[in-house]
């Protein structure tokens, strides 16, 4: 409640960034949302698209990457950049061995 009150009464030139694994239950959020004063990012906003994965893997593997390969890597990693990078490195090591 204290955080909600702080956010609600803060001057307009103050901005807050909240990070949470789940949607926070702050009473001020619905009002901020209806007033278009709230922006949010979700996991799907941060995950790589197939096209972005193709581009990253092409650079990391230094060869053309098919859409099918990128889709499989995205399926395995959830499209998370760090996981795609690690997957690419592991597969590179296995190819070189």
Coordinates of N, CA and C in Angstrom, one line a residue:
X1 N 0.8 -1.2 0.0 CA 0.0 0.0 0.0 C 0.9 1.3 0.0
X2 N 2.0 1.2 0.7 CA 2.9 2.4 0.8 C 3.4 2.7 -0.6
X3 N 3.8 1.7 -1.3 CA 4.4 1.9 -2.7 C 3.3 2.5 -3.6
X4 N 2.1 1.9 -3.5 CA 1.0 2.4 -4.3 C 0.7 3.9 -4.0
X5 N 0.8 4.3 -2.8 CA 0.5 5.7 -2.4 C 1.7 6.5 -2.9
X6 N 2.9 6.1 -2.8 CA 4.0 6.8 -3.3 C 3.9 7.1 -4.8
X7 N 3.6 6.1 -5.5 CA 3.4 6.2 -7.0 C 2.3 7.2 -7.3
X8 N 1.2 7.0 -6.6 CA 0.0 7.9 -6.8 C 0.3 9.3 -6.5
X9 N 1.0 9.6 -5.5 CA 1.3 11.0 -5.1 C 2.6 11.6 -5.6
X10 N 3.3 10.9 -6.4 CA 4.6 11.4 -6.9 C 4.3 12.5 -8.0
X11 N 5.2 13.5 -8.0 CA 5.1 14.5 -9.0 C 5.2 13.9 -10.4
X12 N 4.7 14.7 -11.4 CA 4.6 14.2 -12.8 C 6.0 13.9 -13.4
X13 N 7.0 14.6 -12.9 CA 8.4 14.4 -13.5 C 9.1 13.2 -12.9
X14 N 8.4 12.4 -12.0 CA 9.0 11.2 -11.4 C 8.5 10.0 -12.1
X15 N 9.3 9.1 -12.5 CA 8.9 7.9 -13.2 C 9.4 6.7 -12.4
X16 N 8.6 5.7 -12.4 CA 9.0 4.4 -11.6 C 9.1 3.3 -12.6
X17 N 10.1 2.4 -12.3 CA 10.3 1.2 -13.0 C 10.2 0.1 -12.0
X18 N 9.2 -0.8 -12.2 CA 9.0 -1.9 -11.4 C 9.3 -3.2 -12.1
X19 N 9.9 -4.1 -11.5 CA 10.2 -5.4 -12.1 C 9.7 -6.5 -11.2
X20 N 9.0 -7.5 -11.8 CA 8.4 -8.5 -11.1 C 8.2 -9.8 -11.9
X21 N 8.2 -10.9 -11.4 CA 8.0 -12.2 -12.1 C 6.5 -12.3 -12.4
X22 N 5.7 -11.7 -11.6 CA 4.2 -11.7 -11.8 C 3.7 -10.3 -11.7
X23 N 2.4 -10.1 -12.1 CA 1.9 -8.8 -12.1 C 1.7 -8.3 -10.7
X24 N 2.3 -7.2 -10.3 CA 2.1 -6.8 -8.9 C 0.7 -6.3 -8.6
X25 N 0.3 -6.6 -7.3 CA -1.0 -6.2 -6.9 C -1.0 -4.9 -6.2
X26 N -0.8 -3.9 -7.0 CA -0.8 -2.5 -6.5 C -2.1 -1.8 -6.9
X27 N -2.8 -1.3 -5.9 CA -4.1 -0.6 -6.2 C -4.0 0.5 -7.2
X28 N -2.9 1.1 -7.4 CA -2.8 2.3 -8.3 C -2.7 1.9 -9.7
X29 N -2.3 0.6 -10.0 CA -2.0 0.2 -11.4 C -3.2 0.3 -12.3
X30 N -4.4 -0.2 -11.9 CA -5.5 -0.1 -12.8 C -5.9 1.3 -13.3
X31 N -5.8 2.3 -12.3 CA -6.0 3.7 -12.6 C -5.0 4.2 -13.6
X32 N -3.7 3.9 -13.3 CA -2.7 4.4 -14.2 C -2.8 3.8 -15.6
X33 N -3.3 2.5 -15.7 CA -3.5 1.9 -17.0 C -4.6 2.6 -17.7
X34 N -5.7 2.9 -17.1 CA -6.8 3.5 -17.8 C -6.5 4.9 -18.2
X35 N -5.6 5.6 -17.5 CA -5.1 6.9 -17.9 C -4.0 6.9 -18.8
X36 N -3.6 5.7 -19.3 CA -2.5 5.5 -20.3 C -1.2 6.0 -19.7
X37 N -1.0 5.8 -18.4 CA 0.2 6.2 -17.8 C 1.1 5.0 -17.4
X38 N 0.7 3.9 -17.9 CA 1.4 2.7 -17.5 C 1.9 1.9 -18.8
X39 N 3.1 1.6 -18.8 CA 3.7 0.8 -19.8 C 4.1 -0.5 -19.2
X40 N 4.0 -1.6 -19.9 CA 4.4 -2.9 -19.4 C 5.1 -3.7 -20.5
X41 N 6.0 -4.5 -20.1 CA 6.7 -5.5 -20.9 C 6.4 -6.9 -20.4
X42 N 6.2 -7.8 -21.2 CA 5.9 -9.2 -20.8 C 7.0 -10.1 -21.5
X43 N 7.1 -11.3 -21.1 CA 8.1 -12.2 -21.6 C 8.1 -12.3 -23.1
X44 N 6.9 -12.3 -23.7 CA 6.7 -12.4 -25.1 C 7.3 -11.2 -25.8
X45 N 7.3 -10.0 -25.1 CA 7.9 -8.8 -25.7 C 9.4 -8.9 -25.8
X46 N 10.0 -9.7 -25.0 CA 11.5 -9.8 -24.9 C 12.0 -11.0 -25.6
X47 N 11.2 -11.9 -26.1 CA 11.7 -13.1 -26.8 C 12.0 -12.8 -28.2
X48 N 12.9 -13.4 -28.8 CA 13.3 -13.2 -30.2 C 12.3 -13.9 -31.1
X49 N 12.0 -13.2 -32.2 CA 11.2 -13.8 -33.3 C 12.0 -14.7 -34.1
X50 N 11.4 -15.5 -34.9 CA 12.2 -16.5 -35.8 C 13.2 -15.7 -36.6
X51 N 12.8 -14.6 -37.2 CA 13.6 -13.8 -38.1 C 14.9 -13.3 -37.3
X52 N 14.6 -12.8 -36.1 CA 15.7 -12.3 -35.2 C 16.7 -13.5 -34.9
X53 N 16.1 -14.6 -34.6 CA 17.0 -15.8 -34.3 C 17.8 -16.2 -35.6
X54 N 17.2 -16.2 -36.7 CA 17.9 -16.4 -38.0 C 19.1 -15.5 -38.1
X55 N 18.9 -14.2 -37.8 CA 20.0 -13.2 -38.0 C 21.1 -13.5 -36.9
X56 N 20.7 -13.8 -35.7 CA 21.7 -14.0 -34.7 C 22.5 -15.3 -34.9
X57 N 21.8 -16.4 -35.3 CA 22.5 -17.6 -35.5 C 23.4 -17.6 -36.8
X58 N 22.9 -16.8 -37.8 CA 23.8 -16.6 -39.0 C 25.1 -16.0 -38.6
X59 N 25.0 -15.0 -37.7 CA 26.3 -14.3 -37.3 C 27.1 -15.2 -36.5
X60 N 26.5 -16.0 -35.5 CA 27.3 -16.8 -34.6 C 27.9 -18.0 -35.3
X61 N 27.1 -18.6 -36.2 CA 27.5 -19.8 -36.9 C 28.3 -19.5 -38.2
X62 N 28.3 -18.3 -38.6 CA 29.0 -17.8 -39.8 C 28.6 -18.7 -41.0
X63 N 27.3 -18.9 -41.1 CA 26.7 -19.6 -42.2 C 25.3 -19.3 -42.3
X64 N 24.6 -19.5 -43.5 CA 23.2 -19.3 -43.6 C 22.4 -20.2 -42.7
X65 N 21.4 -19.7 -42.0 CA 20.6 -20.5 -41.1 C 19.2 -20.5 -41.7
X66 N 18.6 -21.7 -41.7 CA 17.2 -21.8 -42.2 C 16.2 -21.4 -41.2
X67 N 15.0 -21.1 -41.6 CA 13.9 -20.7 -40.8 C 13.6 -21.9 -39.9
X68 N 13.6 -23.1 -40.4 CA 13.3 -24.3 -39.6 C 14.3 -24.5 -38.5
X69 N 15.6 -24.2 -38.7 CA 16.6 -24.3 -37.7 C 16.3 -23.3 -36.6
X70 N 16.0 -22.1 -37.0 CA 15.7 -21.0 -36.0 C 14.5 -21.3 -35.2
X71 N 13.5 -21.9 -35.9 CA 12.2 -22.2 -35.1 C 12.5 -23.3 -34.1
X72 N 13.4 -24.2 -34.4 CA 13.7 -25.3 -33.4 C 14.5 -24.7 -32.3
X73 N 15.4 -23.8 -32.5 CA 16.2 -23.2 -31.4 C 15.2 -22.4 -30.6
X74 N 14.3 -21.6 -31.2 CA 13.4 -20.8 -30.4 C 12.5 -21.7 -29.6
X75 N 12.1 -22.9 -30.1 CA 11.3 -23.8 -29.4 C 12.0 -24.3 -28.1
X76 N 13.3 -24.6 -28.3 CA 14.1 -25.1 -27.2 C 14.4 -24.0 -26.2
X77 N 14.5 -22.8 -26.6 CA 15.0 -21.7 -25.7 C 13.9 -20.7 -25.3
X78 N 12.7 -20.9 -25.8 CA 11.7 -19.9 -25.5 C 11.9 -18.5 -26.2
X79 N 12.9 -18.5 -27.1 CA 13.3 -17.2 -27.7 C 14.1 -16.3 -26.9
X80 N 14.6 -16.7 -25.8 CA 15.4 -15.8 -24.9 C 16.8 -15.7 -25.5
X81 N 17.3 -14.5 -25.7 CA 18.5 -14.2 -26.4 C 19.7 -14.9 -25.7
X82 N 19.8 -14.9 -24.4 CA 21.0 -15.6 -23.8 C 20.9 -17.1 -24.0
X83 N 19.8 -17.7 -24.0 CA 19.6 -19.1 -24.2 C 19.9 -19.4 -25.7
X84 N 19.5 -18.6 -26.6 CA 19.8 -18.8 -28.0 C 21.4 -18.7 -28.2
X85 N 22.0 -17.8 -27.6 CA 23.4 -17.6 -27.7 C 24.1 -18.8 -27.1
X86 N 23.7 -19.3 -26.0 CA 24.4 -20.5 -25.4 C 24.2 -21.7 -26.2
X87 N 22.9 -21.9 -26.7 CA 22.6 -23.0 -27.6 C 23.5 -23.0 -28.8
X88 N 23.7 -21.8 -29.4 CA 24.5 -21.7 -30.6 C 26.0 -22.1 -30.3
X89 N 26.5 -21.6 -29.2 CA 27.9 -21.9 -28.8 C 28.1 -23.4 -28.5
X90 N 27.1 -24.0 -27.8 CA 27.2 -25.4 -27.5 C 27.2 -26.2 -28.8
X91 N 26.3 -25.9 -29.8 CA 26.3 -26.6 -31.0 C 27.5 -26.4 -31.9
X92 N 28.1 -25.2 -31.8 CA 29.4 -24.9 -32.5 C 30.5 -25.8 -31.9
X93 N 30.5 -25.9 -30.6 CA 31.6 -26.8 -30.0 C 31.4 -28.2 -30.4
X94 N 30.2 -28.7 -30.4 CA 29.9 -30.1 -30.8 C 30.3 -30.3 -32.3
X95 N 30.1 -29.3 -33.1 CA 30.4 -29.5 -34.6 C 32.0 -29.5 -34.7
X96 N 32.7 -28.7 -33.9 CA 34.1 -28.7 -34.0 C 34.8 -29.9 -33.4
X97 N 34.1 -30.6 -32.5 CA 34.7 -31.8 -31.8 C 34.7 -33.0 -32.7

